[in-house]
Amino acid sequence: MARNLRYPTKAREAGKQGRVIVQFVVRKDGSLSDFKVLRPVDPWLDAEAIRVISTMPKWKPGMQEGKPVSVKFTLPVTFMLEGTNHKPKAGDNDVVVVGYGVQKSEESVDVPTIKLHNPMDELSITGDFKIDSVGSSKASGVSPLVIMDGLEVSDDVIKKLNSKKIQSVSVLKNEAATAKYGKKGKFGVILITTKRE
């Protein structure tokens, strides 16, 4: 994992560093799902931690009474910049990513864009970000179910949504989606929570 993590250029140029805490589930078959950023630091750093963890190979599942069980797991990822006076403290079990050459960028820094398309990964990110599209397969005519603040909405509503009003986005797929939303969740479910004013 440490080899695959990269310090995002925009975060490095902006001098962003800190300890991102990611939670996920190791399922009975060892696959990973239900990714959530429990403690966000910066949208770029949060997205990088989720990206790498979501691409990890299968783990050994938890065992209870000799049978595999699903287990929640928390993994801290510490991003620190060399050349700064105030470095975040990393725990003994943290994955540490070190960035070099801190230089402020003179150009404006956009927040990361999260592209959601089938097949979807389960994902949860809190913070500033943009939704580029809620992907669908035109060939098969399938698209995920979109729930915003507890109500089903269309892709057109998402396209018109001001990204600054989004508090968090979670994506469910497979059993997690169909268990909660039945047949409507067959192609995945995107859960959007907006900021309360």
PDB file of C-alpha atoms in Angstrom:
ATOM      1  CA  MET A   1       0.000   0.000   0.000  1.00  0.00           C
ATOM      2  CA  ALA A   2       2.756   2.434   0.926  1.00  0.00           C
ATOM      3  CA  ARG A   3       4.357   1.877  -2.497  1.00  0.00           C
ATOM      4  CA  ASN A   4       1.123   2.726  -4.316  1.00  0.00           C
ATOM      5  CA  LEU A   5       0.268   5.863  -2.323  1.00  0.00           C
ATOM      6  CA  ARG A   6       1.264   9.146  -3.929  1.00  0.00           C
ATOM      7  CA  TYR A   7       1.238  12.548  -2.313  1.00  0.00           C
ATOM      8  CA  PRO A   8      -1.316  14.496  -4.399  1.00  0.00           C
ATOM      9  CA  THR A   9       0.403  17.382  -6.158  1.00  0.00           C
ATOM     10  CA  LYS A  10      -2.348  19.902  -5.382  1.00  0.00           C
ATOM     11  CA  ALA A  11      -2.254  19.038  -1.669  1.00  0.00           C
ATOM     12  CA  ARG A  12       1.557  19.192  -1.603  1.00  0.00           C
ATOM     13  CA  GLU A  13       1.615  22.560  -3.379  1.00  0.00           C
ATOM     14  CA  ALA A  14      -1.002  23.902  -0.952  1.00  0.00           C
ATOM     15  CA  GLY A  15       1.039  22.653   2.022  1.00  0.00           C
ATOM     16  CA  LYS A  16      -1.692  20.248   3.165  1.00  0.00           C
ATOM     17  CA  GLN A  17      -0.723  17.424   5.519  1.00  0.00           C
ATOM     18  CA  GLY A  18      -2.306  15.377   8.278  1.00  0.00           C
ATOM     19  CA  ARG A  19      -3.629  12.013   9.430  1.00  0.00           C
ATOM     20  CA  VAL A  20      -6.560  10.624   7.400  1.00  0.00           C
ATOM     21  CA  ILE A  21      -8.450   7.827   9.159  1.00  0.00           C
ATOM     22  CA  VAL A  22     -10.252   5.430   6.833  1.00  0.00           C
ATOM     23  CA  GLN A  23     -12.706   2.750   7.921  1.00  0.00           C
ATOM     24  CA  PHE A  24     -13.720  -0.223   5.789  1.00  0.00           C
ATOM     25  CA  VAL A  25     -15.160  -3.710   6.101  1.00  0.00           C
ATOM     26  CA  VAL A  26     -13.200  -6.905   5.464  1.00  0.00           C
ATOM     27  CA  ARG A  27     -15.928  -9.269   4.248  1.00  0.00           C
ATOM     28  CA  LYS A  28     -16.134 -13.023   4.841  1.00  0.00           C
ATOM     29  CA  ASP A  29     -14.420 -13.689   1.500  1.00  0.00           C
ATOM     30  CA  GLY A  30     -11.626 -11.218   2.316  1.00  0.00           C
ATOM     31  CA  SER A  31     -12.821  -8.518  -0.088  1.00  0.00           C
ATOM     32  CA  LEU A  32     -12.909  -4.909   1.123  1.00  0.00           C
ATOM     33  CA  SER A  33     -16.004  -2.684   1.032  1.00  0.00           C
ATOM     34  CA  ASP A  34     -17.890   0.166   2.734  1.00  0.00           C
ATOM     35  CA  PHE A  35     -15.012   2.652   2.611  1.00  0.00           C
ATOM     36  CA  LYS A  36     -15.495   5.763   4.745  1.00  0.00           C
ATOM     37  CA  VAL A  37     -13.260   8.638   5.737  1.00  0.00           C
ATOM     38  CA  LEU A  38     -13.814   8.891   9.486  1.00  0.00           C
ATOM     39  CA  ARG A  39     -11.399  11.770   9.954  1.00  0.00           C
ATOM     40  CA  PRO A  40     -10.889  13.933   6.856  1.00  0.00           C
ATOM     41  CA  VAL A  41      -7.892  16.221   6.413  1.00  0.00           C
ATOM     42  CA  ASP A  42      -8.064  17.567   2.866  1.00  0.00           C
ATOM     43  CA  PRO A  43     -10.194  16.420  -0.107  1.00  0.00           C
ATOM     44  CA  TRP A  44      -7.104  15.485  -2.139  1.00  0.00           C
ATOM     45  CA  LEU A  45      -5.494  13.517   0.704  1.00  0.00           C
ATOM     46  CA  ASP A  46      -8.786  11.863   1.666  1.00  0.00           C
ATOM     47  CA  ALA A  47      -9.424  10.759  -1.915  1.00  0.00           C
ATOM     48  CA  GLU A  48      -5.888   9.353  -2.262  1.00  0.00           C
ATOM     49  CA  ALA A  49      -6.196   7.309   0.935  1.00  0.00           C
ATOM     50  CA  ILE A  50      -9.556   5.877  -0.244  1.00  0.00           C
ATOM     51  CA  ARG A  51      -8.194   5.215  -3.753  1.00  0.00           C
ATOM     52  CA  VAL A  52      -5.282   3.121  -2.565  1.00  0.00           C
ATOM     53  CA  ILE A  53      -7.155   1.208   0.122  1.00  0.00           C
ATOM     54  CA  SER A  54      -9.968   0.362  -2.316  1.00  0.00           C
ATOM     55  CA  THR A  55      -7.466  -1.241  -4.732  1.00  0.00           C
ATOM     56  CA  MET A  56      -5.851  -3.503  -2.126  1.00  0.00           C
ATOM     57  CA  PRO A  57      -6.006  -7.271  -2.730  1.00  0.00           C
ATOM     58  CA  LYS A  58      -8.203  -9.498  -0.576  1.00  0.00           C
ATOM     59  CA  TRP A  59      -7.360  -9.764   3.120  1.00  0.00           C
ATOM     60  CA  LYS A  60      -7.615 -12.776   5.390  1.00  0.00           C
ATOM     61  CA  PRO A  61     -11.122 -12.533   6.868  1.00  0.00           C
ATOM     62  CA  GLY A  62     -11.809 -12.376  10.588  1.00  0.00           C
ATOM     63  CA  MET A  63     -12.633 -15.686  12.235  1.00  0.00           C
ATOM     64  CA  GLN A  64     -15.177 -16.412  14.957  1.00  0.00           C
ATOM     65  CA  GLU A  65     -15.745 -19.940  16.233  1.00  0.00           C
ATOM     66  CA  GLY A  66     -13.809 -21.279  13.259  1.00  0.00           C
ATOM     67  CA  LYS A  67     -15.965 -19.486  10.663  1.00  0.00           C
ATOM     68  CA  PRO A  68     -15.099 -16.405   8.588  1.00  0.00           C
ATOM     69  CA  VAL A  69     -16.933 -13.210   9.597  1.00  0.00           C
ATOM     70  CA  SER A  70     -17.064  -9.645   8.308  1.00  0.00           C
ATOM     71  CA  VAL A  71     -14.996  -7.218  10.386  1.00  0.00           C
ATOM     72  CA  LYS A  72     -14.777  -3.409  10.423  1.00  0.00           C
ATOM     73  CA  PHE A  73     -11.205  -2.172  10.200  1.00  0.00           C
ATOM     74  CA  THR A  74      -9.725   1.289  10.680  1.00  0.00           C
ATOM     75  CA  LEU A  75      -6.504   2.311   8.963  1.00  0.00           C
ATOM     76  CA  PRO A  76      -4.768   5.661   9.547  1.00  0.00           C
ATOM     77  CA  VAL A  77      -2.822   7.152   6.656  1.00  0.00           C
ATOM     78  CA  THR A  78      -0.497  10.018   7.612  1.00  0.00           C
ATOM     79  CA  PHE A  79       0.587  12.491   4.933  1.00  0.00           C
ATOM     80  CA  MET A  80       3.556  14.614   5.971  1.00  0.00           C
ATOM     81  CA  LEU A  81       5.648  17.195   4.138  1.00  0.00           C
ATOM     82  CA  GLU A  82       9.402  17.482   4.467  1.00  0.00           C
ATOM     83  CA  GLY A  83      10.621  21.032   4.929  1.00  0.00           C
ATOM     84  CA  THR A  84       7.846  22.075   7.306  1.00  0.00           C
ATOM     85  CA  ASN A  85       8.142  22.822  11.014  1.00  0.00           C
ATOM     86  CA  HIS A  86       4.837  21.277  12.069  1.00  0.00           C
ATOM     87  CA  LYS A  87       4.600  17.664  10.971  1.00  0.00           C
ATOM     88  CA  PRO A  88       1.633  15.511  11.990  1.00  0.00           C
ATOM     89  CA  LYS A  89       2.352  12.726  14.461  1.00  0.00           C
ATOM     90  CA  ALA A  90       2.052   9.248  13.018  1.00  0.00           C
ATOM     91  CA  GLY A  91       1.107   6.217  15.096  1.00  0.00           C
ATOM     92  CA  ASP A  92       3.084   2.973  15.112  1.00  0.00           C
ATOM     93  CA  ASN A  93       0.609   1.295  12.726  1.00  0.00           C
ATOM     94  CA  ASP A  94       0.095   4.258  10.378  1.00  0.00           C
ATOM     95  CA  VAL A  95       0.882   4.117   6.698  1.00  0.00           C
ATOM     96  CA  VAL A  96       3.071   7.210   6.197  1.00  0.00           C
ATOM     97  CA  VAL A  97       3.342   9.136   2.934  1.00  0.00           C
ATOM     98  CA  VAL A  98       6.074  11.784   2.727  1.00  0.00           C
ATOM     99  CA  GLY A  99       5.950  14.663   0.260  1.00  0.00           C
ATOM    100  CA  TYR A 100       8.930  16.775  -0.777  1.00  0.00           C
ATOM    101  CA  GLY A 101       9.420  20.185  -2.336  1.00  0.00           C
ATOM    102  CA  VAL A 102       6.670  22.251  -0.723  1.00  0.00           C
ATOM    103  CA  GLN A 103       5.868  25.160  -3.008  1.00  0.00           C
ATOM    104  CA  LYS A 104       2.674  27.142  -3.050  1.00  0.00           C
ATOM    105  CA  SER A 105       0.975  27.079  -6.411  1.00  0.00           C
ATOM    106  CA  GLU A 106      -0.039  30.454  -7.787  1.00  0.00           C
ATOM    107  CA  GLU A 107      -2.897  28.966  -9.733  1.00  0.00           C
ATOM    108  CA  SER A 108      -6.234  28.351  -8.107  1.00  0.00           C
ATOM    109  CA  VAL A 109      -6.664  24.973  -6.482  1.00  0.00           C
ATOM    110  CA  ASP A 110      -9.767  23.061  -7.538  1.00  0.00           C
ATOM    111  CA  VAL A 111     -11.176  20.371  -5.309  1.00  0.00           C
ATOM    112  CA  PRO A 112     -11.039  16.757  -6.507  1.00  0.00           C
ATOM    113  CA  THR A 113     -13.691  15.495  -8.844  1.00  0.00           C
ATOM    114  CA  ILE A 114     -15.217  12.160  -7.967  1.00  0.00           C
ATOM    115  CA  LYS A 115     -16.401  10.316 -11.071  1.00  0.00           C
ATOM    116  CA  LEU A 116     -19.048   7.744 -10.278  1.00  0.00           C
ATOM    117  CA  HIS A 117     -19.763   5.079 -12.872  1.00  0.00           C
ATOM    118  CA  ASN A 118     -20.611   1.378 -13.151  1.00  0.00           C
ATOM    119  CA  PRO A 119     -19.206  -0.872 -11.858  1.00  0.00           C
ATOM    120  CA  MET A 120     -19.120   1.302  -8.723  1.00  0.00           C
ATOM    121  CA  ASP A 121     -16.856   1.007  -5.737  1.00  0.00           C
ATOM    122  CA  GLU A 122     -18.338   1.494  -2.306  1.00  0.00           C
ATOM    123  CA  LEU A 123     -17.099   4.837  -1.160  1.00  0.00           C
ATOM    124  CA  SER A 124     -17.764   7.588   1.324  1.00  0.00           C
ATOM    125  CA  ILE A 125     -16.037  10.953   1.325  1.00  0.00           C
ATOM    126  CA  THR A 126     -16.832  14.019   3.374  1.00  0.00           C
ATOM    127  CA  GLY A 127     -15.547  17.464   2.477  1.00  0.00           C
ATOM    128  CA  ASP A 128     -15.301  19.686  -0.587  1.00  0.00           C
ATOM    129  CA  PHE A 129     -15.570  17.884  -3.894  1.00  0.00           C
ATOM    130  CA  LYS A 130     -17.452  17.933  -7.172  1.00  0.00           C
ATOM    131  CA  ILE A 131     -19.574  15.196  -8.719  1.00  0.00           C
ATOM    132  CA  ASP A 132     -18.634  15.048 -12.384  1.00  0.00           C
ATOM    133  CA  SER A 133     -21.341  12.603 -13.387  1.00  0.00           C
ATOM    134  CA  VAL A 134     -23.511   9.833 -12.114  1.00  0.00           C
ATOM    135  CA  GLY A 135     -22.442   7.297 -14.678  1.00  0.00           C
ATOM    136  CA  SER A 136     -24.743   5.054 -16.590  1.00  0.00           C
ATOM    137  CA  SER A 137     -24.251   2.578 -19.344  1.00  0.00           C
ATOM    138  CA  LYS A 138     -26.063   3.859 -22.422  1.00  0.00           C
ATOM    139  CA  ALA A 139     -25.648   0.487 -24.104  1.00  0.00           C
ATOM    140  CA  SER A 140     -27.441  -1.380 -21.346  1.00  0.00           C
ATOM    141  CA  GLY A 141     -29.618   1.509 -20.168  1.00  0.00           C
ATOM    142  CA  VAL A 142     -28.677   1.004 -16.512  1.00  0.00           C
ATOM    143  CA  SER A 143     -27.762   3.606 -13.936  1.00  0.00           C
ATOM    144  CA  PRO A 144     -27.473   3.685 -10.155  1.00  0.00           C
ATOM    145  CA  LEU A 145     -30.271   4.791  -7.861  1.00  0.00           C
ATOM    146  CA  VAL A 146     -29.576   8.269  -6.496  1.00  0.00           C
ATOM    147  CA  ILE A 147     -30.889   9.211  -3.037  1.00  0.00           C
ATOM    148  CA  MET A 148     -30.408  12.793  -1.857  1.00  0.00           C
ATOM    149  CA  ASP A 149     -31.342  13.621   1.736  1.00  0.00           C
ATOM    150  CA  GLY A 150     -33.490  10.485   1.863  1.00  0.00           C
ATOM    151  CA  LEU A 151     -35.369  11.124  -1.408  1.00  0.00           C
ATOM    152  CA  GLU A 152     -34.879   9.502  -4.811  1.00  0.00           C
ATOM    153  CA  VAL A 153     -33.690  12.031  -7.424  1.00  0.00           C
ATOM    154  CA  SER A 154     -32.792  11.964 -11.121  1.00  0.00           C
ATOM    155  CA  ASP A 155     -29.409  12.453 -12.777  1.00  0.00           C
ATOM    156  CA  ASP A 156     -30.636  15.893 -13.954  1.00  0.00           C
ATOM    157  CA  VAL A 157     -31.076  17.032 -10.334  1.00  0.00           C
ATOM    158  CA  ILE A 158     -27.484  15.973  -9.600  1.00  0.00           C
ATOM    159  CA  LYS A 159     -26.137  17.877 -12.606  1.00  0.00           C
ATOM    160  CA  LYS A 160     -27.828  21.067 -11.356  1.00  0.00           C
ATOM    161  CA  LEU A 161     -26.736  20.570  -7.724  1.00  0.00           C
ATOM    162  CA  ASN A 162     -24.275  23.171  -6.428  1.00  0.00           C
ATOM    163  CA  SER A 163     -21.267  21.136  -5.238  1.00  0.00           C
ATOM    164  CA  LYS A 164     -20.728  23.537  -2.322  1.00  0.00           C
ATOM    165  CA  LYS A 165     -24.029  22.324  -0.861  1.00  0.00           C
ATOM    166  CA  ILE A 166     -22.849  18.691  -0.660  1.00  0.00           C
ATOM    167  CA  GLN A 167     -21.773  17.476   2.776  1.00  0.00           C
ATOM    168  CA  SER A 168     -21.025  13.835   1.936  1.00  0.00           C
ATOM    169  CA  VAL A 169     -21.433  11.127  -0.697  1.00  0.00           C
ATOM    170  CA  SER A 170     -21.633   7.374  -0.068  1.00  0.00           C
ATOM    171  CA  VAL A 171     -21.865   4.669  -2.708  1.00  0.00           C
ATOM    172  CA  LEU A 172     -23.331   1.217  -2.098  1.00  0.00           C
ATOM    173  CA  LYS A 173     -23.219  -1.772  -4.425  1.00  0.00           C
ATOM    174  CA  ASN A 174     -24.092  -5.463  -4.525  1.00  0.00           C
ATOM    175  CA  GLU A 175     -25.732  -6.899  -1.398  1.00  0.00           C
ATOM    176  CA  ALA A 176     -25.396  -3.665   0.566  1.00  0.00           C
ATOM    177  CA  ALA A 177     -27.442  -1.809  -2.071  1.00  0.00           C
ATOM    178  CA  THR A 178     -30.123  -4.450  -2.652  1.00  0.00           C
ATOM    179  CA  ALA A 179     -30.522  -5.245   1.057  1.00  0.00           C
ATOM    180  CA  LYS A 180     -31.476  -1.636   1.741  1.00  0.00           C
ATOM    181  CA  TYR A 181     -33.188  -0.596  -1.509  1.00  0.00           C
ATOM    182  CA  GLY A 182     -34.374  -3.846  -3.085  1.00  0.00           C
ATOM    183  CA  LYS A 183     -34.500  -4.154  -6.890  1.00  0.00           C
ATOM    184  CA  LYS A 184     -34.005  -0.394  -7.299  1.00  0.00           C
ATOM    185  CA  GLY A 185     -30.515  -0.798  -5.803  1.00  0.00           C
ATOM    186  CA  LYS A 186     -29.517  -3.524  -8.276  1.00  0.00           C
ATOM    187  CA  PHE A 187     -27.107  -1.241 -10.156  1.00  0.00           C
ATOM    188  CA  GLY A 188     -25.799   0.507  -7.034  1.00  0.00           C
ATOM    189  CA  VAL A 189     -26.994   3.374  -4.869  1.00  0.00           C
ATOM    190  CA  ILE A 190     -25.475   6.838  -4.508  1.00  0.00           C
ATOM    191  CA  LEU A 191     -26.391   8.475  -1.190  1.00  0.00           C
ATOM    192  CA  ILE A 192     -25.937  12.241  -1.072  1.00  0.00           C
ATOM    193  CA  THR A 193     -26.298  14.341   2.056  1.00  0.00           C
ATOM    194  CA  THR A 194     -26.487  18.108   1.609  1.00  0.00           C
ATOM    195  CA  LYS A 195     -25.400  20.721   4.108  1.00  0.00           C
ATOM    196  CA  ARG A 196     -28.089  22.096   6.374  1.00  0.00           C
ATOM    197  CA  GLU A 197     -28.435  25.882   6.253  1.00  0.00           C
TER     198      GLU A 197
END
